[in-house]
Short mmCIF file of C-alpha atoms in Angstrom, two decimals:
data_model
loop_
_atom_site.label_atom_id
_atom_site.label_comp_id
_atom_site.label_asym_id
_atom_site.label_seq_id
_atom_site.Cartn_x
_atom_site.Cartn_y
_atom_site.Cartn_z
CA MET O 923 -5.34 -7.23 -22.79
CA VAL O 924 -3.00 -4.34 -22.18
CA THR O 925 -1.19 -5.04 -18.90
CA TYR O 926 -0.29 -2.41 -16.29
CA ALA O 927 3.22 -2.69 -17.36
CA GLN O 928 2.52 -1.93 -20.95
CA ARG O 929 0.59 1.02 -20.09
CA HIS O 930 3.26 2.60 -18.05
CA GLY O 931 6.04 1.55 -20.44
CA LEU O 932 7.61 -0.79 -18.12
CA LYS O 933 9.86 -3.55 -19.47
CA PRO O 934 10.73 -6.86 -17.85
CA LEU O 935 14.08 -6.31 -16.03
CA GLY O 936 15.17 -9.76 -15.43
CA ALA O 937 16.54 -11.36 -12.17
CA GLY O 938 17.77 -9.17 -9.32
CA ILE O 939 19.01 -9.18 -5.77
CA GLY O 940 18.64 -6.75 -2.92
CA LEU O 941 21.46 -4.34 -1.88
CA ARG O 942 22.28 -5.33 1.60
CA ARG O 943 24.59 -4.19 4.11
CA SER O 944 26.48 -7.31 4.00
CA PHE O 945 27.17 -6.80 0.40
CA TYR O 946 27.84 -3.18 0.17
CA ALA O 947 31.67 -3.76 -0.78
CA GLU O 948 31.26 -6.87 -2.90
CA LEU O 949 28.10 -6.35 -4.99
CA PRO O 950 29.14 -3.21 -6.82
CA ARG O 951 32.25 -5.04 -8.15
CA THR O 952 30.81 -8.26 -9.11
CA GLU O 953 31.43 -9.79 -12.38
CA ARG O 954 28.40 -12.17 -12.18
CA PRO O 955 25.35 -11.74 -14.48
CA LEU O 956 22.83 -9.34 -12.64
CA ASP O 957 19.91 -7.42 -14.20
CA TRP O 958 18.78 -5.10 -11.38
CA VAL O 959 19.15 -4.17 -7.61
CA GLU O 960 16.50 -3.68 -4.94
CA ILE O 961 16.85 -1.30 -2.14
CA ILE O 962 15.00 -0.73 1.10
CA PRO O 963 14.46 3.04 0.91
CA GLU O 964 14.42 3.37 4.82
CA ASN O 965 18.09 2.54 4.54
CA PHE O 966 19.02 5.32 2.27
CA LEU O 967 16.48 8.03 3.03
CA SER O 968 19.67 9.82 4.83
CA LEU O 969 22.43 9.13 2.58
CA GLY O 970 25.95 9.47 3.46
CA GLY O 971 29.20 7.52 3.81
CA ARG O 972 29.20 3.83 2.86
CA SER O 973 25.68 3.32 2.23
CA GLN O 974 25.69 6.21 -0.40
CA ARG O 975 28.78 5.17 -2.03
CA ALA O 976 27.32 1.55 -2.45
CA LEU O 977 24.09 2.91 -3.71
CA ASP O 978 25.65 5.18 -6.25
CA ALA O 979 27.94 2.37 -7.38
CA CYS O 980 25.24 -0.01 -8.11
CA ALA O 981 23.05 2.81 -9.69
CA GLU O 982 25.90 3.35 -12.18
CA ARG O 983 25.52 -0.39 -13.23
CA TRP O 984 21.85 -1.54 -12.80
CA PRO O 985 18.37 -0.27 -12.46
CA VAL O 986 17.55 0.27 -8.83
CA LEU O 987 14.02 -0.31 -7.35
CA PRO O 988 13.10 0.92 -3.93
CA HIS O 989 10.77 -1.51 -1.97
CA GLY O 990 9.53 0.19 1.20
CA VAL O 991 8.54 -1.39 4.57
CA GLY O 992 7.56 2.25 6.26
CA LEU O 993 4.90 3.65 4.01
CA ASN O 994 2.09 2.49 6.35
CA ILE O 995 -0.40 2.57 3.26
CA GLY O 996 -3.21 0.71 5.17
CA GLY O 997 -2.77 2.41 8.67
CA PRO O 998 -5.24 4.71 10.28
CA ASP O 999 -2.31 7.40 10.87
CA ALA O 1000 -2.17 10.06 8.31
CA LEU O 1001 0.60 9.50 5.69
CA ASP O 1002 3.97 10.58 7.09
CA ASP O 1003 4.68 13.78 4.79
CA ASP O 1004 8.41 13.58 5.68
CA TYR O 1005 8.59 9.92 4.59
CA VAL O 1006 6.81 10.54 1.40
CA ARG O 1007 8.95 13.41 0.52
CA GLY O 1008 11.93 11.69 1.11
CA LEU O 1009 10.82 8.73 -0.68
CA ALA O 1010 10.03 10.76 -3.70
CA ALA O 1011 13.34 12.41 -3.88
CA LEU O 1012 15.02 8.79 -3.62
CA VAL O 1013 12.93 7.52 -6.48
CA LYS O 1014 13.97 10.26 -8.53
CA ARG O 1015 17.54 10.34 -7.46
CA VAL O 1016 18.06 6.64 -8.74
CA ASP O 1017 15.63 7.06 -11.59
CA ALA O 1018 13.54 4.10 -10.55
CA PRO O 1019 11.09 2.94 -13.05
CA PHE O 1020 8.61 2.24 -10.32
CA PHE O 1021 8.71 1.64 -6.58
CA SER O 1022 6.67 -0.65 -4.13
CA ASP O 1023 5.64 -1.20 -0.69
CA HIS O 1024 3.50 -3.76 1.28
CA LEU O 1025 -0.62 -3.81 1.54
CA CYS O 1026 -0.27 -3.67 5.31
CA PHE O 1027 -0.09 -1.31 8.36
CA SER O 1028 3.28 -0.87 10.05
CA ARG O 1029 2.54 2.03 12.45
CA LEU O 1030 -0.31 3.04 14.92
CA ASP O 1031 -0.73 6.37 16.87
CA GLY O 1032 2.72 7.41 15.59
CA VAL O 1033 4.41 4.26 17.01
CA TYR O 1034 6.25 2.09 14.38
CA LEU O 1035 5.39 -1.48 15.20
CA HIS O 1036 8.43 -2.93 13.32
CA ASP O 1037 6.13 -5.50 11.74
CA LEU O 1038 4.14 -5.72 8.52
CA LEU O 1039 0.66 -6.35 9.90
CA PRO O 1040 -2.28 -7.64 7.60
CA LEU O 1041 -5.51 -5.65 7.06
CA PRO O 1042 -9.11 -6.90 7.31
CA PHE O 1043 -9.99 -8.24 3.92
CA SER O 1044 -13.14 -5.84 3.69
CA GLU O 1045 -14.83 -3.29 1.62
CA ALA O 1046 -14.01 -0.85 4.37
CA ALA O 1047 -10.38 -1.25 4.22
CA VAL O 1048 -10.52 -1.10 0.36
CA GLU O 1049 -12.03 2.34 0.61
CA HIS O 1050 -9.53 3.53 3.18
CA VAL O 1051 -6.29 2.32 1.25
CA VAL O 1052 -7.39 3.50 -2.21
CA PRO O 1053 -7.28 7.18 -1.92
CA ARG O 1054 -3.92 6.78 0.16
CA VAL O 1055 -2.16 4.71 -2.79
CA ARG O 1056 -3.53 7.54 -5.21
CA GLU O 1057 -2.02 10.36 -3.11
CA VAL O 1058 1.31 8.38 -2.88
CA MET O 1059 1.33 7.84 -6.70
CA ASP O 1060 0.63 11.56 -7.40
CA ARG O 1061 3.35 12.71 -4.90
CA VAL O 1062 6.04 10.35 -6.10
CA GLY O 1063 5.23 10.58 -9.72
CA ARG O 1064 5.99 7.12 -10.66
CA PRO O 1065 4.17 3.84 -11.01
CA PHE O 1066 3.55 2.11 -7.81
CA LEU O 1067 3.31 -1.56 -6.84
CA LEU O 1068 1.57 -3.19 -3.66
CA GLU O 1069 2.75 -6.33 -2.29
CA ASN O 1070 0.67 -9.23 -0.90
CA PRO O 1071 2.09 -9.72 2.54
CA SER O 1072 2.46 -12.85 4.64
CA TYR O 1073 0.19 -13.29 7.78
CA TYR O 1074 -0.14 -15.61 10.58
CA ALA O 1075 -3.75 -14.69 11.69
CA ARG O 1076 -6.82 -13.20 9.84
CA MET O 1077 -7.71 -9.70 10.97
CA PRO O 1078 -11.25 -9.69 12.46
CA GLY O 1079 -13.87 -7.78 10.37
CA GLY O 1080 -13.02 -9.55 6.97
CA THR O 1081 -15.78 -9.85 4.58
CA LEU O 1082 -13.86 -10.62 1.46
CA ARG O 1083 -11.57 -13.49 -0.01
CA GLU O 1084 -7.83 -12.37 0.08
CA ALA O 1085 -7.72 -12.46 -3.66
CA ASP O 1086 -10.78 -10.41 -4.09
CA PHE O 1087 -9.57 -7.84 -1.60
CA LEU O 1088 -6.08 -7.61 -3.40
CA ARG O 1089 -7.89 -7.17 -6.73
CA LEU O 1090 -10.38 -4.58 -5.46
CA VAL O 1091 -7.22 -2.41 -3.98
CA VAL O 1092 -5.27 -2.60 -7.14
CA GLU O 1093 -7.89 -2.07 -9.54
CA GLN O 1094 -9.56 0.67 -7.85
CA ALA O 1095 -6.41 2.41 -6.95
CA ASP O 1096 -5.15 1.70 -10.68
CA CYS O 1097 -1.72 0.48 -9.26
CA GLY O 1098 0.43 -2.39 -9.91
CA LEU O 1099 0.92 -5.72 -8.01
CA LEU O 1100 4.18 -7.14 -6.54
CA LEU O 1101 3.30 -10.67 -6.33
CA ASP O 1102 5.42 -12.25 -3.48
CA VAL O 1103 5.26 -15.90 -4.66
CA ASN O 1104 6.69 -17.23 -1.33
CA ASN O 1105 4.11 -15.40 0.50
CA VAL O 1106 1.31 -16.98 -1.37
CA TYR O 1107 2.81 -20.31 -0.48
CA VAL O 1108 3.41 -19.61 3.14
CA ASN O 1109 -0.22 -18.35 3.39
CA ALA O 1110 -1.68 -21.24 1.42
CA ARG O 1111 0.19 -23.51 3.85
CA ASN O 1112 -0.68 -21.73 7.10
CA HIS O 1113 -4.21 -21.22 6.11
CA GLY O 1114 -5.11 -24.38 4.15
CA TYR O 1115 -5.98 -22.90 0.81
CA ASP O 1116 -4.77 -23.89 -2.77
CA ALA O 1117 -1.87 -21.58 -3.97
CA ARG O 1118 -2.31 -22.09 -7.48
CA ALA O 1119 -6.11 -21.46 -7.26
CA PHE O 1120 -5.26 -18.20 -5.35
CA VAL O 1121 -2.97 -17.10 -8.20
CA ASP O 1122 -5.54 -17.66 -10.68
CA ALA O 1123 -7.99 -15.34 -8.83
CA LEU O 1124 -5.53 -12.47 -8.98
CA PRO O 1125 -5.42 -9.67 -11.41
CA LEU O 1126 -2.27 -11.03 -13.07
CA GLU O 1127 -2.25 -8.33 -15.69
CA ARG O 1128 -1.19 -5.93 -13.01
CA VAL O 1129 1.74 -8.02 -12.05
CA VAL O 1130 4.99 -5.91 -12.73
CA GLN O 1131 7.33 -7.75 -10.08
CA ILE O 1132 7.90 -10.94 -8.33
CA HIS O 1133 9.59 -11.80 -5.15
CA LEU O 1134 11.12 -15.24 -4.22
CA ALA O 1135 12.46 -16.06 -1.14
CA GLY O 1136 13.17 -18.92 1.38
CA HIS O 1137 11.10 -19.48 4.73
CA THR O 1138 11.47 -21.73 7.88
CA CYS O 1139 9.23 -24.79 8.51
CA TYR O 1140 8.29 -25.45 12.04
CA PRO O 1141 5.79 -28.36 13.26
CA ASP O 1142 2.76 -26.15 13.29
CA VAL O 1143 3.54 -23.01 11.02
CA ILE O 1144 5.80 -21.90 8.22
CA VAL O 1145 7.36 -18.46 8.87
CA ASP O 1146 8.46 -16.00 6.02
CA THR O 1147 12.08 -15.48 7.18
CA HIS O 1148 13.92 -14.82 4.14
CA GLY O 1149 16.98 -16.51 5.41
CA ASP O 1150 17.28 -19.50 3.20
CA ARG O 1151 17.07 -20.68 -0.45
CA VAL O 1152 13.84 -20.88 -2.34
CA CYS O 1153 12.40 -24.37 -1.96
CA ASP O 1154 11.17 -26.42 -4.65
CA ASP O 1155 7.61 -25.91 -4.21
CA VAL O 1156 8.11 -22.18 -4.51
CA TRP O 1157 10.23 -22.53 -7.71
CA SER O 1158 7.30 -24.62 -9.06
CA LEU O 1159 4.77 -21.95 -8.23
CA PHE O 1160 6.89 -19.46 -9.64
CA ARG O 1161 7.07 -21.17 -12.99
CA TYR O 1162 3.29 -21.63 -12.73
CA VAL O 1163 2.96 -17.77 -12.47
CA LEU O 1164 5.30 -16.92 -15.41
CA ALA O 1165 3.06 -19.48 -17.47
CA ARG O 1166 0.45 -16.85 -17.06
CA THR O 1167 2.31 -13.59 -16.80
CA GLY O 1168 5.04 -14.10 -19.00
CA PRO O 1169 8.70 -12.77 -17.91
CA VAL O 1170 8.32 -10.34 -14.89
CA ALA O 1171 11.14 -8.56 -13.04
CA THR O 1172 12.06 -10.98 -10.28
CA LEU O 1173 13.94 -10.61 -7.06
CA ILE O 1174 15.70 -12.99 -4.67
CA GLU O 1175 15.04 -11.75 -1.10
CA TRP O 1176 17.52 -12.80 1.34
CA ASP O 1177 17.45 -10.67 4.43
CA GLN O 1178 19.11 -12.82 7.41
CA ASP O 1179 21.52 -15.61 7.87
CA PHE O 1180 23.35 -14.23 4.87
CA PRO O 1181 25.30 -16.65 2.68
CA SER O 1182 28.02 -15.67 0.47
CA LEU O 1183 27.01 -13.13 -2.45
CA ASP O 1184 27.76 -15.87 -4.90
CA ALA O 1185 25.26 -18.14 -3.23
CA VAL O 1186 22.37 -15.36 -3.66
CA LEU O 1187 23.63 -14.60 -7.28
CA ASP O 1188 23.16 -18.45 -7.90
CA GLU O 1189 19.64 -18.17 -6.80
CA ALA O 1190 19.15 -15.38 -9.23
CA ASP O 1191 20.55 -17.42 -12.05
CA VAL O 1192 17.93 -19.86 -11.46
CA ALA O 1193 15.28 -17.41 -11.64
CA ARG O 1194 16.78 -15.92 -14.83
CA ALA O 1195 16.59 -19.28 -16.41
CA SER O 1196 12.94 -19.60 -15.66
CA LEU O 1197 12.40 -16.21 -17.07
CA ARG O 1198 14.21 -16.93 -20.33
CA GLU O 1199 12.03 -20.14 -20.56
CA ALA O 1200 8.81 -18.19 -20.13
CA ALA O 1201 9.98 -15.67 -22.83
CA GLY O 1202 9.93 -18.61 -25.31
CA PRO O 1203 12.21 -18.93 -28.39
#
């Protein structure tokens, strides 16, 4: 089977980390192994000063992949023309091979909700999202990936299994899948399903990128906080995915309670070792 990545000439990039404000000064100068860098485009749409210098310095050394939080691909509001125009310019500026955002909604009646809220897993939601994805891809002009979000309550109106919903969206829109392995684990624990069976039900031939992150466990819920190391169970699930997909560009997400840069790069080293193992001799 020809994968989405192969159709678009996308090669596995290795292990990356996010360009976060805490690392603006140190990351561009690191001598540690690093294969690529992810940015949150909302932080760079109005470039200038320290942010621009950090981005430019990283782009000189590594591929840069924009991963958005504000596209609102599943929301009822019309797509924000200014946002999509700025995103397209940024993607071209850093010459990103592809870009991504979340399969969710984040704006309602023009008000940003400051959260990534799940959609109902329904045929109606598929019909709403698919043409919006196609419009974004046409306007940006690069391959586009949708990420499976974490969620803590099922939206009413669902008629499909989550994995089937994801499959229908990415296949009908003909986009790629950013598989957040930590989100799969968190959702499986919170909603009582088998994480590996969920992975097996996905269109894995469309996976172009993987996210790994830490989470926080409370007595009655696991919260996707991106504020800790990747736990052993998520590493195990990651290796399970790689056995089916082969090497895939993999990001260590760390977005709060930042440790040292070396600690984040240590996590990237672990991911890189798994990617090499998945590639075989």
